[in-house]
Tab-separated table of C-alpha atoms and ligand atoms in Angstrom:
chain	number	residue	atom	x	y	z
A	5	UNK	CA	3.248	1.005	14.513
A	6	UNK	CA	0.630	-1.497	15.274
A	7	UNK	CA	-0.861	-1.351	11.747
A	8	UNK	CA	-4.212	-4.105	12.540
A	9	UNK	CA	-5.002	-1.650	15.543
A	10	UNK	CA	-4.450	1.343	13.421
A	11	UNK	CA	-7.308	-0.144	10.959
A	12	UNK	CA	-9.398	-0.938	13.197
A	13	UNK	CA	-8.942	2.603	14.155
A	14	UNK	CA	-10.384	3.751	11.229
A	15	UNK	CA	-13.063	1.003	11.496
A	16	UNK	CA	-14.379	2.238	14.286
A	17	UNK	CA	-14.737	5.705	13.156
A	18	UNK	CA	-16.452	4.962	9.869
A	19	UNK	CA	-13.252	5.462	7.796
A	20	UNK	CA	-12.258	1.937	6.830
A	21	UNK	CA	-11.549	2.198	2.874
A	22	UNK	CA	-11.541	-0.708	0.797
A	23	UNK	CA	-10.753	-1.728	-2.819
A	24	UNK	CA	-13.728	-2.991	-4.656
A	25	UNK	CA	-13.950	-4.673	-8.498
A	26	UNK	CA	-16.113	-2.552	-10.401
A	27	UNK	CA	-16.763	-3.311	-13.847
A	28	UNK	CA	-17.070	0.018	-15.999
A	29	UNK	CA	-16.420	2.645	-13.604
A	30	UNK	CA	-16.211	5.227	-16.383
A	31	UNK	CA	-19.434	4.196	-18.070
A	32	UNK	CA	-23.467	5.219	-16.807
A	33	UNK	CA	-23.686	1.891	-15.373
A	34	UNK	CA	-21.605	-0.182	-13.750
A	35	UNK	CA	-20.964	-3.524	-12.451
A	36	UNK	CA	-20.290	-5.068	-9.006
A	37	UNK	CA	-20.451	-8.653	-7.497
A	38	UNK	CA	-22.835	-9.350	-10.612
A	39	UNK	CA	-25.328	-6.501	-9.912
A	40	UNK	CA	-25.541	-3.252	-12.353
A	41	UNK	CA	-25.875	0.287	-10.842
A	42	UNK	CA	-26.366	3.744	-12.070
A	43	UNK	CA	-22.949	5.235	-11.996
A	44	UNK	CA	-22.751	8.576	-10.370
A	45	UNK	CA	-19.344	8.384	-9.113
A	46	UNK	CA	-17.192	8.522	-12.637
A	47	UNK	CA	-15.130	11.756	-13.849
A	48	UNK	CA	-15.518	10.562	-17.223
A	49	UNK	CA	-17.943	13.891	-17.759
A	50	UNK	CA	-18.357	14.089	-21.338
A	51	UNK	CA	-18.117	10.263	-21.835
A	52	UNK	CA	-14.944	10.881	-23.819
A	53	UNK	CA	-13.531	7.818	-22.713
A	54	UNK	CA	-15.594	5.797	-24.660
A	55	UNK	CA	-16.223	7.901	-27.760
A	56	UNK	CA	-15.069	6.314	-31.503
A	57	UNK	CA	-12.686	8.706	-32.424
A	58	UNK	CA	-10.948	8.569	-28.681
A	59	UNK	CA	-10.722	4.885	-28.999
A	60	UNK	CA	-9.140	4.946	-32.864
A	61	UNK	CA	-6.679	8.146	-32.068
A	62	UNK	CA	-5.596	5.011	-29.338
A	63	UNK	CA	-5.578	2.189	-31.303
A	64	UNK	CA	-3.730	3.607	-34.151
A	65	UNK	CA	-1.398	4.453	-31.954
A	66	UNK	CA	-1.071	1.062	-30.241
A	67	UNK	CA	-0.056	-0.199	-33.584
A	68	UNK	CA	2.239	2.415	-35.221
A	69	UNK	CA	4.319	3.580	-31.912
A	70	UNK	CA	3.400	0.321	-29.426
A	71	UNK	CA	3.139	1.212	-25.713
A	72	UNK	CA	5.817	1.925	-23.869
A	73	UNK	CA	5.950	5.084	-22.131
A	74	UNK	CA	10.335	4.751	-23.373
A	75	UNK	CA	11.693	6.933	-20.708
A	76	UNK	CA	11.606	9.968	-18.824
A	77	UNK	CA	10.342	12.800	-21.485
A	78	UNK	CA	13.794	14.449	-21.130
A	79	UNK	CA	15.753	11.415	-22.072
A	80	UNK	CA	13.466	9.604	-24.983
A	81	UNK	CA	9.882	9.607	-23.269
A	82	UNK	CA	8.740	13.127	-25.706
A	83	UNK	CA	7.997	11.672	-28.699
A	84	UNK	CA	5.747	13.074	-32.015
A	85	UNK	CA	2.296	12.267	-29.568
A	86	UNK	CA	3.531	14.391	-26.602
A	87	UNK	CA	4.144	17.218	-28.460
A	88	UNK	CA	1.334	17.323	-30.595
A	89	UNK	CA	-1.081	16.700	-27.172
A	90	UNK	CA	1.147	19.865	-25.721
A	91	UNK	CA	0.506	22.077	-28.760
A	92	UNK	CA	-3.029	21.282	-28.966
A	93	UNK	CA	-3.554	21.920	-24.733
A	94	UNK	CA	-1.615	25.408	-25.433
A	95	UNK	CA	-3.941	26.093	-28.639
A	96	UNK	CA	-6.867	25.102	-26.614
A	97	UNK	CA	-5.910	27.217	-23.419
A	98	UNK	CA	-5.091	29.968	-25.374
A	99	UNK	CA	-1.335	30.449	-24.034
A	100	UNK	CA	1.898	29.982	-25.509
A	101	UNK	CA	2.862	26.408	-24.557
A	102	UNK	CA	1.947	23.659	-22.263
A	103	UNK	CA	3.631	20.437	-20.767
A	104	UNK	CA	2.243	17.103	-20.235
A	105	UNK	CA	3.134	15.135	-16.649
A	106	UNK	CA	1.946	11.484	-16.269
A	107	UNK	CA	-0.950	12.467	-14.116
A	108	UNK	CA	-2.218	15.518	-12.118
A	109	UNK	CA	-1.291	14.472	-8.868
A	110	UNK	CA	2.408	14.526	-10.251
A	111	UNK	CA	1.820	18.000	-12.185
A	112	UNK	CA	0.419	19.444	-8.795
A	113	UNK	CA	3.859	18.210	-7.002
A	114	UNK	CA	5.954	18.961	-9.884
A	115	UNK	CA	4.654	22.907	-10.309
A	116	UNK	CA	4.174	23.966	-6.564
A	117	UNK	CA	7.721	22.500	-5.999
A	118	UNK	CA	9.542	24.074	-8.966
A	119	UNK	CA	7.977	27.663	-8.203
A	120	UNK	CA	7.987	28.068	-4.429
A	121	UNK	CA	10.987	26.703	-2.288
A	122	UNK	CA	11.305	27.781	1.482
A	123	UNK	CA	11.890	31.512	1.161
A	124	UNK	CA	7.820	31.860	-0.616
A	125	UNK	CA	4.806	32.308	0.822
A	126	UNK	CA	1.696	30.093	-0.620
A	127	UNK	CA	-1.515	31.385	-0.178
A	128	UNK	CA	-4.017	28.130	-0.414
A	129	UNK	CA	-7.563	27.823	-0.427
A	130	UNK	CA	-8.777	26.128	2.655
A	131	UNK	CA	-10.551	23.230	0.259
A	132	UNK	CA	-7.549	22.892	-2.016
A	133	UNK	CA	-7.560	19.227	-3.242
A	134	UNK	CA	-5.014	16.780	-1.725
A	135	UNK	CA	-2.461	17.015	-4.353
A	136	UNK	CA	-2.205	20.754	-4.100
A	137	UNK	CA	-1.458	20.366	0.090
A	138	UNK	CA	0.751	17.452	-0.634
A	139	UNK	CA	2.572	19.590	-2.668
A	140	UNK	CA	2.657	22.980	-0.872
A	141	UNK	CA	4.381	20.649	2.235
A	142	UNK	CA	6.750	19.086	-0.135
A	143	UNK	CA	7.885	22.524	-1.265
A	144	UNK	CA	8.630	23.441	1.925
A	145	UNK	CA	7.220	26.944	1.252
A	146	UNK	CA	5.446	28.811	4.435
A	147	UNK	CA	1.270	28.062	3.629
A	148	UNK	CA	-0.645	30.721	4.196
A	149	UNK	CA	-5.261	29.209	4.318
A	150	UNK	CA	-7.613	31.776	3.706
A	151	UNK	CA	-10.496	30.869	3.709
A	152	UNK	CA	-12.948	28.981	1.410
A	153	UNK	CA	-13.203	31.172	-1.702
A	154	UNK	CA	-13.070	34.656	0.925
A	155	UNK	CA	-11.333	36.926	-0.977
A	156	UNK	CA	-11.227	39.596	1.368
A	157	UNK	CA	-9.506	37.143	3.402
A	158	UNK	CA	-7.381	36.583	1.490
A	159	UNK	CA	-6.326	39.722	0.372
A	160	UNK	CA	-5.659	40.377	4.176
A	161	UNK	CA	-3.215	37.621	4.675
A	162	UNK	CA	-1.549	39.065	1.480
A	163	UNK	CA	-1.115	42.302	3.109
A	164	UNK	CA	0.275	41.480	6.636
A	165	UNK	CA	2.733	38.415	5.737
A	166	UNK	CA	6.053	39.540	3.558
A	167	UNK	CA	7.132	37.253	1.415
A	168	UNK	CA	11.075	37.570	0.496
A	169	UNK	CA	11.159	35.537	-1.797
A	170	UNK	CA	7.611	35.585	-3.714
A	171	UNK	CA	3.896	34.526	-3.499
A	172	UNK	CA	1.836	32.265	-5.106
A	173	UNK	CA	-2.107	31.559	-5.194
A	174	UNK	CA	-3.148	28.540	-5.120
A	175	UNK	CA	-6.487	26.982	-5.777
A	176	UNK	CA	-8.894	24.478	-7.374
A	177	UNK	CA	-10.812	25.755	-10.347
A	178	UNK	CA	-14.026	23.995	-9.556
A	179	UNK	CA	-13.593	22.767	-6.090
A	180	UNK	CA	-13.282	18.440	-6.304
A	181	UNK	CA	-15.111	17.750	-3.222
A	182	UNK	CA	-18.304	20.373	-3.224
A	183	UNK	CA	-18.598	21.352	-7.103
A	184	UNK	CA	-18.455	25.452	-6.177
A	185	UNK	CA	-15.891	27.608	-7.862
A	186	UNK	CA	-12.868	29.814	-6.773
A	187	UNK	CA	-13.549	33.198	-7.660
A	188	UNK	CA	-11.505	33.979	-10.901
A	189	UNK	CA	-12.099	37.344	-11.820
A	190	UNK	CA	-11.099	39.106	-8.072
A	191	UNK	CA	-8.131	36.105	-8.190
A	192	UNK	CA	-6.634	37.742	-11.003
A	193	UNK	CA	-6.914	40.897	-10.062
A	194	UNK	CA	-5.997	40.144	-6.386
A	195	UNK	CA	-2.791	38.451	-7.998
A	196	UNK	CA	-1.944	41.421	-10.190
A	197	UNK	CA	-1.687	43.770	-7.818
A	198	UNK	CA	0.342	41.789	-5.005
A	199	UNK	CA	2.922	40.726	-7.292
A	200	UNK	CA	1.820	37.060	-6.974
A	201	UNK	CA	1.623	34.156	-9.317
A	202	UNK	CA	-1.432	32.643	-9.888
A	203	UNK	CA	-2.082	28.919	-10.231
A	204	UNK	CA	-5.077	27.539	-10.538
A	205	UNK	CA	-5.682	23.691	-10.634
A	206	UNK	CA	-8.907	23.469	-12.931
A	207	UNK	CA	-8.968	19.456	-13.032
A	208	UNK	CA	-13.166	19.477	-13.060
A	209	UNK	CA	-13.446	22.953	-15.037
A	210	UNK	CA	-11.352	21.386	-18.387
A	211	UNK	CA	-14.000	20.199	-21.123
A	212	UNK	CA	-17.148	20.826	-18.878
A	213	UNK	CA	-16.879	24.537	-18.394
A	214	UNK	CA	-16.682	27.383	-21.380
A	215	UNK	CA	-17.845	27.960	-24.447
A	216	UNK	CA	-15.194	26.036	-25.831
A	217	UNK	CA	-14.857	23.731	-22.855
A	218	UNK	CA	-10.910	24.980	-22.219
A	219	UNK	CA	-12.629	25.429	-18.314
A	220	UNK	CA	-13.598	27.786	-15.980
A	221	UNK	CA	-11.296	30.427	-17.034
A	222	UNK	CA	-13.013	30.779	-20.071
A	223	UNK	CA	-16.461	30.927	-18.510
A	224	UNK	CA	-14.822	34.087	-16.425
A	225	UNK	CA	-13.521	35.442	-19.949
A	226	UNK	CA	-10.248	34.883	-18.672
A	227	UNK	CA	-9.067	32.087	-21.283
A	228	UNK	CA	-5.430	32.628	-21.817
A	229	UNK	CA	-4.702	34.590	-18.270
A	230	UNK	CA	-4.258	32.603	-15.829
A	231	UNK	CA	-0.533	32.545	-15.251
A	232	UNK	CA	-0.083	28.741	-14.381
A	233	UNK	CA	-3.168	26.940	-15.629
A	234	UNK	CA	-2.989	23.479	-14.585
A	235	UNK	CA	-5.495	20.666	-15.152
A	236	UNK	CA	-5.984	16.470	-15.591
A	237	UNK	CA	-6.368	14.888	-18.734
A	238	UNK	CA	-8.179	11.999	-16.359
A	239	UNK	CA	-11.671	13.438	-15.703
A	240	UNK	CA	-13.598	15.353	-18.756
A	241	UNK	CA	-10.851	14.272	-21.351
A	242	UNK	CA	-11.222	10.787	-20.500
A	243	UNK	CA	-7.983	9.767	-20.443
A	244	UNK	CA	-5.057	10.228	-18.153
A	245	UNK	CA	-2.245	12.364	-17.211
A	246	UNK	CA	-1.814	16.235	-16.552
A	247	UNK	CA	-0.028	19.421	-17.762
A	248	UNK	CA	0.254	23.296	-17.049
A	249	UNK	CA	0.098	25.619	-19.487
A	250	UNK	CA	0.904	28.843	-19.793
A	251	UNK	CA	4.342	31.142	-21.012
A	252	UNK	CA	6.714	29.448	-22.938
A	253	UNK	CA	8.796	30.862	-20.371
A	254	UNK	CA	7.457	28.988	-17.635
A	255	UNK	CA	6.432	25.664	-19.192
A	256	UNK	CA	10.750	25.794	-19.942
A	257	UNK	CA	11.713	26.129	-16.413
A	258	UNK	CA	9.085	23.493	-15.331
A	259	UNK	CA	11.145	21.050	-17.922
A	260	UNK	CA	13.906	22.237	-16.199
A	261	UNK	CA	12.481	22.290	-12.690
A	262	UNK	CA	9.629	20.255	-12.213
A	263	UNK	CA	11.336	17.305	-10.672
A	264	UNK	CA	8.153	14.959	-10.895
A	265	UNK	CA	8.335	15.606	-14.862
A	266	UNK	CA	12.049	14.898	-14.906
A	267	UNK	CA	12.370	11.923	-12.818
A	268	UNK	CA	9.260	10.135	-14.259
A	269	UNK	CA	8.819	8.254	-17.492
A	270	UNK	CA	6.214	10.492	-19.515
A	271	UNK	CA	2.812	8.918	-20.684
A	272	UNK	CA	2.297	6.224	-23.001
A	273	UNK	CA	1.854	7.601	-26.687
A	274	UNK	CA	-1.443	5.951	-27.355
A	275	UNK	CA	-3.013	7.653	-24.038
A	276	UNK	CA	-1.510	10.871	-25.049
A	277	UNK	CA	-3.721	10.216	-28.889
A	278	UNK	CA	-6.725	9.625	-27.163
A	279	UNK	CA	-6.243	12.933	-25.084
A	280	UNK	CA	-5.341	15.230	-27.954
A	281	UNK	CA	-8.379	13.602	-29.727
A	282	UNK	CA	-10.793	14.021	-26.928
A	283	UNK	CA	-9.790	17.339	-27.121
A	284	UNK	CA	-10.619	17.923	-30.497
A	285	UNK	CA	-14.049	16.531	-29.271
A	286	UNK	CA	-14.581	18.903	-26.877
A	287	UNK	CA	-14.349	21.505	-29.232
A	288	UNK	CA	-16.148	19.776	-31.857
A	289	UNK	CA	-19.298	18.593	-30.095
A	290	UNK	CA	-20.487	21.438	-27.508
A	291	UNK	CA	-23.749	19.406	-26.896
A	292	UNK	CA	-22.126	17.180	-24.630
A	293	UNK	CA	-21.111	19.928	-22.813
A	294	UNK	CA	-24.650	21.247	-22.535
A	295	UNK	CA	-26.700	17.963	-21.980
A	296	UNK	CA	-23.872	17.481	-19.347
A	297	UNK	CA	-24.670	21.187	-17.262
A	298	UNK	CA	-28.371	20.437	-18.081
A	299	UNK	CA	-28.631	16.972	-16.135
A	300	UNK	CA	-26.282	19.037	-13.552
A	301	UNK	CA	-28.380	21.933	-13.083
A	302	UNK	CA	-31.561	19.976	-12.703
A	303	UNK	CA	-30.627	17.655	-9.746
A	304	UNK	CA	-29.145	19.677	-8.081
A	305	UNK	CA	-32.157	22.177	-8.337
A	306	UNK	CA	-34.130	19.201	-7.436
A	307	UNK	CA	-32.458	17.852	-4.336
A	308	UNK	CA	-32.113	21.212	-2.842
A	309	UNK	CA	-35.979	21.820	-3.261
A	310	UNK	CA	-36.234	18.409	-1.501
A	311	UNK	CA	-34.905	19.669	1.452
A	312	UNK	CA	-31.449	18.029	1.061
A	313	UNK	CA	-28.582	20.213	1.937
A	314	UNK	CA	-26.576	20.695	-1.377
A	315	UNK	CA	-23.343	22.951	-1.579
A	316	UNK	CA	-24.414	26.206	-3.720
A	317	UNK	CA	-22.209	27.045	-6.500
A	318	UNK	CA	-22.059	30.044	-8.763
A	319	UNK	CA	-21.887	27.557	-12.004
A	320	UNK	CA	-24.795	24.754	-11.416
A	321	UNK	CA	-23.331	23.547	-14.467
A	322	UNK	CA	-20.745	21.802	-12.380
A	323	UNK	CA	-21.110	18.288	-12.852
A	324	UNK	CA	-20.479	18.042	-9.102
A	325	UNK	CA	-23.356	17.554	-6.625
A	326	UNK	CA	-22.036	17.686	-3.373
A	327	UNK	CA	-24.830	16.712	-0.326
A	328	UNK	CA	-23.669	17.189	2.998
A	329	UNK	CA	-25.270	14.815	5.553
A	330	UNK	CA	-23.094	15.641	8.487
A	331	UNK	CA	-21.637	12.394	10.548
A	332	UNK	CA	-19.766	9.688	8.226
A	333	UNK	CA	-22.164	7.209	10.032
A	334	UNK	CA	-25.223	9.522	8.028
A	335	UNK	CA	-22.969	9.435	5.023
A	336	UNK	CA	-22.740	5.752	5.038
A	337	UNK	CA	-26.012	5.123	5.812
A	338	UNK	CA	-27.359	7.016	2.243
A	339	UNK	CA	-24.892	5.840	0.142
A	340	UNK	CA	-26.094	2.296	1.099
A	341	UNK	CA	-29.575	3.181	0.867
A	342	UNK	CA	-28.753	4.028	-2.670
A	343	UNK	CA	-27.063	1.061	-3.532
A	344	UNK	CA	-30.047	-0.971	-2.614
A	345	UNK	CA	-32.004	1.037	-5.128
A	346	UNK	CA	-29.140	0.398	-7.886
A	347	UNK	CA	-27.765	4.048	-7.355
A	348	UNK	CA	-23.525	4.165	-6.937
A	349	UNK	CA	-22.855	7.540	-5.314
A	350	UNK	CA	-19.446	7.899	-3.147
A	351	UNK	CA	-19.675	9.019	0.590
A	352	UNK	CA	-16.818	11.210	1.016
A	353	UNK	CA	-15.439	11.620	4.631
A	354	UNK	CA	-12.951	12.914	6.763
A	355	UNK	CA	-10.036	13.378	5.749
A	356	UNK	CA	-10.950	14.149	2.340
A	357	UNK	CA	-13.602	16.534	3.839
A	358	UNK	CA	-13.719	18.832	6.973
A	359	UNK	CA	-14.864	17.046	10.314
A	360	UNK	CA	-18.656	17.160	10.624
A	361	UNK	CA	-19.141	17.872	6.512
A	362	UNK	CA	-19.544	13.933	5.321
A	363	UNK	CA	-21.605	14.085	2.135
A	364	UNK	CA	-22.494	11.804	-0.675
A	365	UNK	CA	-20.473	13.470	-4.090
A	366	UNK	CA	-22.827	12.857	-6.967
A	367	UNK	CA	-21.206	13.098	-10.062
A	368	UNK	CA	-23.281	13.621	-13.624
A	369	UNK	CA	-21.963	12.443	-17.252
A	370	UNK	CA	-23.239	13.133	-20.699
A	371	UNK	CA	-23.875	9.629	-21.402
A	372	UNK	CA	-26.783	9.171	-18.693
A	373	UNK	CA	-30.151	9.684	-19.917
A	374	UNK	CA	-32.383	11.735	-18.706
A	375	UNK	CA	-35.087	9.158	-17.265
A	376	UNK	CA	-31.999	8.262	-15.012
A	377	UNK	CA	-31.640	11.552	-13.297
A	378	UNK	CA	-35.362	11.183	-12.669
A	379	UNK	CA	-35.132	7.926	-11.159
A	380	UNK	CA	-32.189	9.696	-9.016
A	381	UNK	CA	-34.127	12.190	-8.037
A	382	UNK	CA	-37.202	10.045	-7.011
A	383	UNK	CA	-34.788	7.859	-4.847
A	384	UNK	CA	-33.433	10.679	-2.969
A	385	UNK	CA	-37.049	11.879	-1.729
A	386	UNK	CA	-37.857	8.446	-1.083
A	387	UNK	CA	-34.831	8.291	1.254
A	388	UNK	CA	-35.694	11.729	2.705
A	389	UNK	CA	-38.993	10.574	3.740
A	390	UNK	CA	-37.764	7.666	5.237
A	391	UNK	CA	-35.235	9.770	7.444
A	392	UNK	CA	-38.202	12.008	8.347
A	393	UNK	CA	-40.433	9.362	9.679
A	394	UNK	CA	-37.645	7.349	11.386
A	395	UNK	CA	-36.647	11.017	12.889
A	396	UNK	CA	-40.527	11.616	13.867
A	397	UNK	CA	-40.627	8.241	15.371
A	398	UNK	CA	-37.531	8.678	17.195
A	399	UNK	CA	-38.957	11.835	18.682
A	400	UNK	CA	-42.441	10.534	19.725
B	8	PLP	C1	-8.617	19.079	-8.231
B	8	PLP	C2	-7.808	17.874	-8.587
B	8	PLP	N1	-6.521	18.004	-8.877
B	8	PLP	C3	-5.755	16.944	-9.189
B	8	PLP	C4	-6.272	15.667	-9.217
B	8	PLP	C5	-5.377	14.518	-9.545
B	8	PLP	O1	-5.492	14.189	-10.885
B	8	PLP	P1	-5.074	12.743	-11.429
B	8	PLP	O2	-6.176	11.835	-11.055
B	8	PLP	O3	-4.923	12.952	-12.893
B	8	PLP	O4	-3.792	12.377	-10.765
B	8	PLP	C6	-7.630	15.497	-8.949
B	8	PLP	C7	-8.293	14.168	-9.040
B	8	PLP	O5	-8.148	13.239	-8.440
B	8	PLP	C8	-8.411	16.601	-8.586
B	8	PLP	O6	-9.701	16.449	-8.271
């Protein structure tokens, strides 16, 4: 493979990636090439990552059990931090028990794999996130999309394709790349009665969504029943890593099973502090939590009355504002108009998006202010009238 040609590839079609330095990409501001911007790119939702009692759970750590991660969790990796994270995930989720992987890409690969082999049928949301497809082909399970959040469609492909040797439902909690939500509540039920296992991968619905912040199962009233509720301890919780939780059942044979769990050193014991105290946080300081869906709700109220085309959700408390522009050359073109202003927004493009759906993914924290969304909000109509008189002029 002629890798230089294959870049330029990419180049040509607006997909070139690069690595940049950015200084204090979980924080409301960061800094690149000596220039501060408005962060609206960071997961860090609650600004957890920062928070005192985070930082000392870490520290303390640091000093009393050092920082090696020590070894696969099987072998000598699960020490007194692990299981006290796990206990307080299961206590939070409301289910019996709960494993920690080293991040929730690996948890993705490690549950899909362990519960469906070649003889199951997965049903995926079209819009699952990468780690969820990644790991449906690694299972070598037949993949069944139905469409986006359709559950009628989905309920067909249940009914016309046997599956031997069992189903499972697969799909983001709050969808990564357009901030909507799967529909929990006709999931379940959907689940129940075909016999299938439901997992659902609520990575941006931990700590944000709820009354208690354990995600969007809660908001449903569904805290405790989702069979395999899997989530990141790298967005919301401000640190990093993954786990399911769910029967103790279950969270045994992933031990057993989940080959990404057993053939990967766990996570360092001050990381898995800081997560089991941001989680005490979450519960502890609900405000964040509803500054956070505040500032959410209100821009993307706002840039939808602009005119801008914003994906609807059922939960504008998403901290996800997803604004489809069309052509990655549009997408592009916006992101760097905001980063002359000072705004830092991603443009997300094929092939993390569908063809033709390039959009700038504005993300929201508890730690901006709310003269900041303002300013946001002012740049994007700027912008919008400056597309609508260069698309007047082009037309006259
Ligand atoms: C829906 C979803 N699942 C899984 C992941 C992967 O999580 P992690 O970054 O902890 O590997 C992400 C984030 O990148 C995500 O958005």
């Amino acid at each position: 493979m002629d890798l230089g040609r294959e870049l330029d590839a990419l180049r040509a079609r607006g997909r070139y990636r690069s690595l940049r330095v950015l200084a204090g990409g979980a924080r409301p501001w960061l800094e690149h090439q000596g220039r501060r911007y408005l962060n609206l790119s960071s997961s860090n939702y609650l600004g957890l990552a920062d928070h005192p009692r985070v930082i000392a759970a870490a520290v303390a750590s640091l000093y009393d059990e050092g920082l090696n991660a020590a070894g696969s969790c099987l072998i000598t990796g699960h020490g007194p931090a692990h299981a006290a994270l796990e206990a307080a995930i299961a206590q939070h989720q409301g289910t019996e028990a709960s494993v920690v992987f080293a991040a929730g890409y690996q948890t993705n690969l490690g549950v899909v794999t362990a519960l469906a082999g070649p003889d199951t049928v997965l049903f995926c949301d079209a819009l699952n996130h990468a780690s969820l497809i990644d790991a449906a082909r690694l299972s070598r399970a037949r993949v069944v999309v139905w469409r986006h959040r359709d559950v009628d469609h989905l309920r067909q492909c249940l009914n016309e394709v046997s599956a031997p040797g069992g189903r499972l439902i697969v799909t983001d909690g709050v969808f990564s790349m357009d901030g909507d939500v799967a529909p929990l509540p006709e999931l379940t039920e959907v689940a129940e009665a075909h016999g299938a296992l439901l997992v659902v991968d609520d990575a941006h619905g931990l700590g944000v969504l709820g009354k208690t912040g354990a995600g969007l199962a809660e908001y449903f009233g569904l805290r405790g029943r989702i069979p395999v509720a899997v989530a990141t301890l790298s967005k919301a919780v401000g640190a990093q890593g993954g786990f399911v939780a769910g029967s103790a059942t279950l969270v045994d044979y992933l031990v057993n099973r989940a080959r990404s769990f057993i053939f990967s050193s766990g996570l360092v014991a001050p990381v898995a502090r800081a997560a089991a105290a941001a989680l005490e946080v979450i519960q502890d300081e609900p405000e964040r939590r509803q500054r956070l869906g505040a500032y959410a709700r209100r821009l993307r109220r706002a840039l939808a009355d602009q005119g801008w085309q914003v994906v609807p959700t059922a939960v504008e408390e998403v901290p996800i504002v997803a604004v489809v522009v069309g052509s990655e050359g549009a997408a592009l073109s916006l992101m760097e108009q905001l980063r002359q202003a000072g705004i830092w927004a991603a443009a997300i493009r094929p092939p993390s998006v569908p063809e033709g759906t390039s959009r700038l993914r504005l993300t929201v924290t508890a730690d901006h202010r709310p003269e900041e969304i303002d300013w946001v909000i002012a740049e994007f109509w700027r912008i919008r009238q400056q597309w609508r008189e260069a698309q007047d002029g082009g037309g006259a």
